[in-house]
Amino acid sequence: HIGEEKADVYLLLPPGMEAHSFEPKPSDIVKINKADLFVYTDKYMEPWADDLVRSVTNRNLLVVEAGRGTRTIPAVSHDSDEPAGAPDPHIWLDFDNAKIMAGNIAAAFEANDPTNKDCYRKNLEDYRKRLFEVDDAYRRTLSHCRSREIVFGGHYALGYLAHRYGLKHVAAQGVSPDAEPTAGDLKNLVTQIREHRIRYVFYEKLSSPEVAETVAGETDAKLMPLSAAHNVTRDQIERGVTFFDIMQTNLHSLKTGLGCE
């Protein structure tokens, strides 16, 4: 959105892959060596990025840590790879953070191509305006809901969203999507659903819904999809699905799943 026709943007991660566990191939390093900018979130979301940048020989490459200057919250964790208290890496689900990330990217475009700075600044302003509008829609929709508890049959990916709108976030596994929930985790989740009369269990759209299906199968809860917006499927890429599209779909799911007016 910020670069528009002035930028040729390439998604390094294969469609649908988790950023945490991605392992760059030699061909990826070749692509980066030919690029003007390399944009990543931060070391918590892409722990492999530092090593990747060190292997690049392109001295003119501008490395952009999009998450620089964002506000973080501690991660909720149940696995050894992500110790409790480490920052939750899903920073873009707080729309104020998303505005900062967009600003960091726009600043890098401007530094690399100052001739077109007015274009990048206008596009950034437009993008931040849309983020404000989506944020406002979330506030209005989620202010009056029968339930304020997101029960997630996946990892703790929605902490920023829950924190921003005063929701409670309960998940089956840790921050890392590779963490496996224990039998105790599942039992506690089932107990909570029954005690609080939760009607919907949310599941990750880019992961197997097996855990959510197991939990829902032990209760009367129905399944509802949500996306942490950390990647897209190949079909979504081909259809031009944007971050805003994903967040609007998420809002619809939350409205239904939480029983919002």
PDB file of C-alpha atoms in Angstrom, residues 42-216:
ATOM      1  CA  ASP A  42      11.526  -8.090  14.966  1.00  0.00           C
ATOM      2  CA  LYS A  43      13.721 -10.782  16.490  1.00  0.00           C
ATOM      3  CA  TYR A  44      10.836 -12.215  18.505  1.00  0.00           C
ATOM      4  CA  MET A  45       8.629 -12.856  15.480  1.00  0.00           C
ATOM      5  CA  GLU A  46      11.435 -13.828  13.079  1.00  0.00           C
ATOM      6  CA  PRO A  47      14.302 -15.184  15.214  1.00  0.00           C
ATOM      7  CA  TRP A  48      16.132 -16.243  12.031  1.00  0.00           C
ATOM      8  CA  ALA A  49      16.278 -12.716  10.565  1.00  0.00           C
ATOM      9  CA  ASP A  50      19.535 -11.612  12.262  1.00  0.00           C
ATOM     10  CA  ASP A  51      21.496 -14.573  10.909  1.00  0.00           C
ATOM     11  CA  LEU A  52      19.950 -14.068   7.497  1.00  0.00           C
ATOM     12  CA  VAL A  53      20.959 -10.398   7.329  1.00  0.00           C
ATOM     13  CA  ARG A  54      24.528 -11.242   8.374  1.00  0.00           C
ATOM     14  CA  SER A  55      24.818 -13.620   5.422  1.00  0.00           C
ATOM     15  CA  VAL A  56      23.813 -10.942   2.886  1.00  0.00           C
ATOM     16  CA  THR A  57      26.620  -9.373   0.844  1.00  0.00           C
ATOM     17  CA  ASN A  58      24.599  -6.478  -0.598  1.00  0.00           C
ATOM     18  CA  ARG A  59      26.098  -3.474   1.206  1.00  0.00           C
ATOM     19  CA  ASN A  60      23.350  -1.179  -0.121  1.00  0.00           C
ATOM     20  CA  LEU A  61      20.543  -3.233   1.387  1.00  0.00           C
ATOM     21  CA  LEU A  62      18.430  -1.230   3.836  1.00  0.00           C
ATOM     22  CA  VAL A  63      17.252  -3.492   6.678  1.00  0.00           C
ATOM     23  CA  VAL A  64      13.958  -2.362   8.192  1.00  0.00           C
ATOM     24  CA  GLU A  65      12.824  -3.577  11.621  1.00  0.00           C
ATOM     25  CA  ALA A  66       9.159  -2.679  11.252  1.00  0.00           C
ATOM     26  CA  GLY A  67       8.474  -3.317  14.941  1.00  0.00           C
ATOM     27  CA  ARG A  68      10.999  -0.771  16.200  1.00  0.00           C
ATOM     28  CA  GLY A  69       9.378   1.602  18.696  1.00  0.00           C
ATOM     29  CA  THR A  70       6.175  -0.382  19.165  1.00  0.00           C
ATOM     30  CA  ARG A  71       4.592  -1.016  22.574  1.00  0.00           C
ATOM     31  CA  THR A  72       4.853  -4.635  23.696  1.00  0.00           C
ATOM     32  CA  ILE A  73       3.077  -6.737  26.277  1.00  0.00           C
ATOM     33  CA  PRO A  74       4.473  -9.848  27.998  1.00  0.00           C
ATOM     34  CA  ALA A  75       3.775 -13.137  26.302  1.00  0.00           C
ATOM     35  CA  VAL A  76       1.627 -15.764  27.967  1.00  0.00           C
ATOM     36  CA  SER A  77       3.491 -19.009  27.528  1.00  0.00           C
ATOM     37  CA  HIS A  78       3.381 -22.702  28.284  1.00  0.00           C
ATOM     38  CA  ASP A  79       6.498 -23.839  26.427  1.00  0.00           C
ATOM     39  CA  SER A  80      10.253 -23.623  27.041  1.00  0.00           C
ATOM     40  CA  ASP A  81      11.037 -21.862  23.737  1.00  0.00           C
ATOM     41  CA  GLU A  82       9.181 -18.722  24.795  1.00  0.00           C
ATOM     42  CA  PRO A  83       9.889 -18.049  28.497  1.00  0.00           C
ATOM     43  CA  ALA A  84       7.181 -16.261  30.424  1.00  0.00           C
ATOM     44  CA  GLY A  85       7.699 -12.514  30.405  1.00  0.00           C
ATOM     45  CA  ALA A  86       9.256 -12.338  26.928  1.00  0.00           C
ATOM     46  CA  PRO A  87       7.452  -9.897  24.590  1.00  0.00           C
ATOM     47  CA  ASP A  88       4.449 -11.192  22.728  1.00  0.00           C
ATOM     48  CA  PRO A  89       5.584 -11.025  19.066  1.00  0.00           C
ATOM     49  CA  HIS A  90       2.130 -10.437  17.504  1.00  0.00           C
ATOM     50  CA  ILE A  91       2.487  -6.664  17.828  1.00  0.00           C
ATOM     51  CA  TRP A  92       0.445  -5.629  14.758  1.00  0.00           C
ATOM     52  CA  LEU A  93      -2.822  -6.716  16.387  1.00  0.00           C
ATOM     53  CA  ASP A  94      -2.659  -3.483  18.380  1.00  0.00           C
ATOM     54  CA  PHE A  95      -3.548  -0.959  15.688  1.00  0.00           C
ATOM     55  CA  ASP A  96      -1.394   1.746  17.293  1.00  0.00           C
ATOM     56  CA  ASN A  97       1.551  -0.592  16.761  1.00  0.00           C
ATOM     57  CA  ALA A  98       0.437  -1.189  13.187  1.00  0.00           C
ATOM     58  CA  LYS A  99       0.578   2.578  12.610  1.00  0.00           C
ATOM     59  CA  ILE A 100       4.156   2.680  13.909  1.00  0.00           C
ATOM     60  CA  MET A 101       5.142  -0.276  11.727  1.00  0.00           C
ATOM     61  CA  ALA A 102       3.675   1.402   8.665  1.00  0.00           C
ATOM     62  CA  GLY A 103       5.603   4.558   9.567  1.00  0.00           C
ATOM     63  CA  ASN A 104       8.891   2.660   9.812  1.00  0.00           C
ATOM     64  CA  ILE A 105       8.303   1.109   6.397  1.00  0.00           C
ATOM     65  CA  ALA A 106       7.369   4.453   4.824  1.00  0.00           C
ATOM     66  CA  ALA A 107      10.483   6.085   6.296  1.00  0.00           C
ATOM     67  CA  ALA A 108      12.619   3.368   4.711  1.00  0.00           C
ATOM     68  CA  PHE A 109      10.976   3.903   1.316  1.00  0.00           C
ATOM     69  CA  GLU A 110      11.610   7.603   1.631  1.00  0.00           C
ATOM     70  CA  ALA A 111      15.261   7.106   2.609  1.00  0.00           C
ATOM     71  CA  ASN A 112      15.811   4.782  -0.339  1.00  0.00           C
ATOM     72  CA  ASP A 113      13.849   6.882  -2.838  1.00  0.00           C
ATOM     73  CA  PRO A 114      13.628  10.506  -1.607  1.00  0.00           C
ATOM     74  CA  THR A 115      12.378  11.734  -4.983  1.00  0.00           C
ATOM     75  CA  ASN A 116       9.004  10.110  -4.301  1.00  0.00           C
ATOM     76  CA  LYS A 117       8.766  10.995  -0.612  1.00  0.00           C
ATOM     77  CA  ASP A 118       5.477  12.894  -1.045  1.00  0.00           C
ATOM     78  CA  CYS A 119       3.851   9.783  -2.508  1.00  0.00           C
ATOM     79  CA  TYR A 120       5.042   7.573   0.358  1.00  0.00           C
ATOM     80  CA  ARG A 121       3.921  10.089   2.965  1.00  0.00           C
ATOM     81  CA  LYS A 122       0.459  10.376   1.425  1.00  0.00           C
ATOM     82  CA  ASN A 123       0.095   6.602   1.237  1.00  0.00           C
ATOM     83  CA  LEU A 124       1.172   6.327   4.870  1.00  0.00           C
ATOM     84  CA  GLU A 125      -1.392   8.928   5.895  1.00  0.00           C
ATOM     85  CA  ASP A 126      -4.107   7.029   4.009  1.00  0.00           C
ATOM     86  CA  TYR A 127      -3.079   3.738   5.609  1.00  0.00           C
ATOM     87  CA  ARG A 128      -3.079   5.168   9.124  1.00  0.00           C
ATOM     88  CA  LYS A 129      -6.514   6.665   8.498  1.00  0.00           C
ATOM     89  CA  ARG A 130      -7.840   3.232   7.552  1.00  0.00           C
ATOM     90  CA  LEU A 131      -6.265   1.738  10.672  1.00  0.00           C
ATOM     91  CA  PHE A 132      -8.050   4.376  12.752  1.00  0.00           C
ATOM     92  CA  GLU A 133     -11.369   3.481  11.092  1.00  0.00           C
ATOM     93  CA  VAL A 134     -10.922  -0.255  11.701  1.00  0.00           C
ATOM     94  CA  ASP A 135      -9.891   0.405  15.309  1.00  0.00           C
ATOM     95  CA  ASP A 136     -13.035   2.491  15.800  1.00  0.00           C
ATOM     96  CA  ALA A 137     -15.184  -0.301  14.354  1.00  0.00           C
ATOM     97  CA  TYR A 138     -13.604  -2.796  16.781  1.00  0.00           C
ATOM     98  CA  ARG A 139     -14.197  -0.496  19.761  1.00  0.00           C
ATOM     99  CA  ARG A 140     -17.849   0.076  18.890  1.00  0.00           C
ATOM    100  CA  THR A 141     -18.598  -3.569  18.076  1.00  0.00           C
ATOM    101  CA  LEU A 142     -16.773  -5.137  21.031  1.00  0.00           C
ATOM    102  CA  SER A 143     -18.029  -2.696  23.663  1.00  0.00           C
ATOM    103  CA  HIS A 144     -21.327  -4.546  24.227  1.00  0.00           C
ATOM    104  CA  CYS A 145     -20.907  -8.336  24.091  1.00  0.00           C
ATOM    105  CA  ARG A 146     -22.523 -11.166  26.011  1.00  0.00           C
ATOM    106  CA  SER A 147     -19.100 -12.758  26.552  1.00  0.00           C
ATOM    107  CA  ARG A 148     -15.717 -11.053  26.829  1.00  0.00           C
ATOM    108  CA  GLU A 149     -13.685 -14.241  26.707  1.00  0.00           C
ATOM    109  CA  ILE A 150     -11.886 -15.455  23.570  1.00  0.00           C
ATOM    110  CA  VAL A 151     -11.335 -19.200  23.899  1.00  0.00           C
ATOM    111  CA  PHE A 152      -8.757 -20.046  21.250  1.00  0.00           C
ATOM    112  CA  GLY A 153      -7.949 -23.582  20.147  1.00  0.00           C
ATOM    113  CA  GLY A 154      -4.453 -22.526  19.097  1.00  0.00           C
ATOM    114  CA  HIS A 155      -1.507 -20.577  20.501  1.00  0.00           C
ATOM    115  CA  TYR A 156      -1.565 -17.259  22.348  1.00  0.00           C
ATOM    116  CA  ALA A 157      -1.599 -15.052  19.238  1.00  0.00           C
ATOM    117  CA  LEU A 158      -4.388 -12.622  20.131  1.00  0.00           C
ATOM    118  CA  GLY A 159      -3.022 -11.009  23.287  1.00  0.00           C
ATOM    119  CA  TYR A 160      -2.707  -7.507  21.820  1.00  0.00           C
ATOM    120  CA  LEU A 161      -6.190  -7.544  20.378  1.00  0.00           C
ATOM    121  CA  ALA A 162      -7.674  -8.798  23.660  1.00  0.00           C
ATOM    122  CA  HIS A 163      -5.690  -6.262  25.705  1.00  0.00           C
ATOM    123  CA  ARG A 164      -6.716  -3.334  23.493  1.00  0.00           C
ATOM    124  CA  TYR A 165     -10.452  -4.030  23.735  1.00  0.00           C
ATOM    125  CA  GLY A 166     -10.702  -5.338  27.285  1.00  0.00           C
ATOM    126  CA  LEU A 167     -11.198  -8.996  26.394  1.00  0.00           C
ATOM    127  CA  LYS A 168      -9.893 -12.105  28.118  1.00  0.00           C
ATOM    128  CA  HIS A 169      -7.762 -14.443  26.008  1.00  0.00           C
ATOM    129  CA  VAL A 170      -7.508 -18.144  26.831  1.00  0.00           C
ATOM    130  CA  ALA A 171      -5.628 -20.485  24.506  1.00  0.00           C
ATOM    131  CA  ALA A 172      -4.708 -24.145  24.425  1.00  0.00           C
ATOM    132  CA  GLN A 173      -0.965 -23.680  23.919  1.00  0.00           C
ATOM    133  CA  GLY A 174       1.914 -21.189  24.256  1.00  0.00           C
ATOM    134  CA  VAL A 175       3.042 -18.276  22.109  1.00  0.00           C
ATOM    135  CA  SER A 176       4.865 -20.570  19.696  1.00  0.00           C
ATOM    136  CA  PRO A 177       2.544 -22.369  17.240  1.00  0.00           C
ATOM    137  CA  ASP A 178       4.820 -25.411  17.521  1.00  0.00           C
ATOM    138  CA  ALA A 179       3.979 -25.882  21.204  1.00  0.00           C
ATOM    139  CA  GLU A 180       1.760 -28.875  21.893  1.00  0.00           C
ATOM    140  CA  PRO A 181      -1.033 -28.518  24.483  1.00  0.00           C
ATOM    141  CA  THR A 182      -0.927 -31.050  27.288  1.00  0.00           C
ATOM    142  CA  ALA A 183      -3.871 -33.175  28.395  1.00  0.00           C
ATOM    143  CA  GLY A 184      -4.108 -30.859  31.400  1.00  0.00           C
ATOM    144  CA  ASP A 185      -4.308 -27.790  29.143  1.00  0.00           C
ATOM    145  CA  LEU A 186      -7.188 -29.315  27.213  1.00  0.00           C
ATOM    146  CA  LYS A 187      -8.980 -30.423  30.367  1.00  0.00           C
ATOM    147  CA  ASN A 188      -8.718 -26.935  31.873  1.00  0.00           C
ATOM    148  CA  LEU A 189     -10.019 -25.390  28.666  1.00  0.00           C
ATOM    149  CA  VAL A 190     -13.012 -27.740  28.557  1.00  0.00           C
ATOM    150  CA  THR A 191     -13.773 -27.001  32.208  1.00  0.00           C
ATOM    151  CA  GLN A 192     -13.635 -23.256  31.591  1.00  0.00           C
ATOM    152  CA  ILE A 193     -15.950 -23.504  28.575  1.00  0.00           C
ATOM    153  CA  ARG A 194     -18.507 -25.438  30.595  1.00  0.00           C
ATOM    154  CA  GLU A 195     -18.325 -23.209  33.665  1.00  0.00           C
ATOM    155  CA  HIS A 196     -18.576 -19.958  31.686  1.00  0.00           C
ATOM    156  CA  ARG A 197     -21.073 -21.361  29.185  1.00  0.00           C
ATOM    157  CA  ILE A 198     -18.893 -20.402  26.238  1.00  0.00           C
ATOM    158  CA  ARG A 199     -20.782 -20.848  22.957  1.00  0.00           C
ATOM    159  CA  TYR A 200     -17.910 -20.619  20.463  1.00  0.00           C
ATOM    160  CA  VAL A 201     -14.330 -21.882  20.308  1.00  0.00           C
ATOM    161  CA  PHE A 202     -12.137 -19.929  17.900  1.00  0.00           C
ATOM    162  CA  TYR A 203      -9.485 -21.633  15.804  1.00  0.00           C
ATOM    163  CA  GLU A 204      -6.552 -20.477  13.676  1.00  0.00           C
ATOM    164  CA  LYS A 205      -7.312 -20.254   9.978  1.00  0.00           C
ATOM    165  CA  LEU A 206      -3.740 -21.115   8.934  1.00  0.00           C
ATOM    166  CA  SER A 207      -3.340 -24.106  11.258  1.00  0.00           C
ATOM    167  CA  SER A 208      -5.061 -27.408  11.806  1.00  0.00           C
ATOM    168  CA  PRO A 209      -8.332 -26.984  13.750  1.00  0.00           C
ATOM    169  CA  GLU A 210      -7.748 -30.332  15.480  1.00  0.00           C
ATOM    170  CA  VAL A 211      -7.256 -28.888  18.971  1.00  0.00           C
ATOM    171  CA  ALA A 212     -10.302 -26.625  18.667  1.00  0.00           C
ATOM    172  CA  GLU A 213     -12.349 -29.538  17.324  1.00  0.00           C
ATOM    173  CA  THR A 214     -11.279 -31.701  20.273  1.00  0.00           C
ATOM    174  CA  VAL A 215     -12.250 -29.040  22.804  1.00  0.00           C
ATOM    175  CA  ALA A 216     -15.543 -28.250  21.057  1.00  0.00           C
TER     176      ALA A 216
END
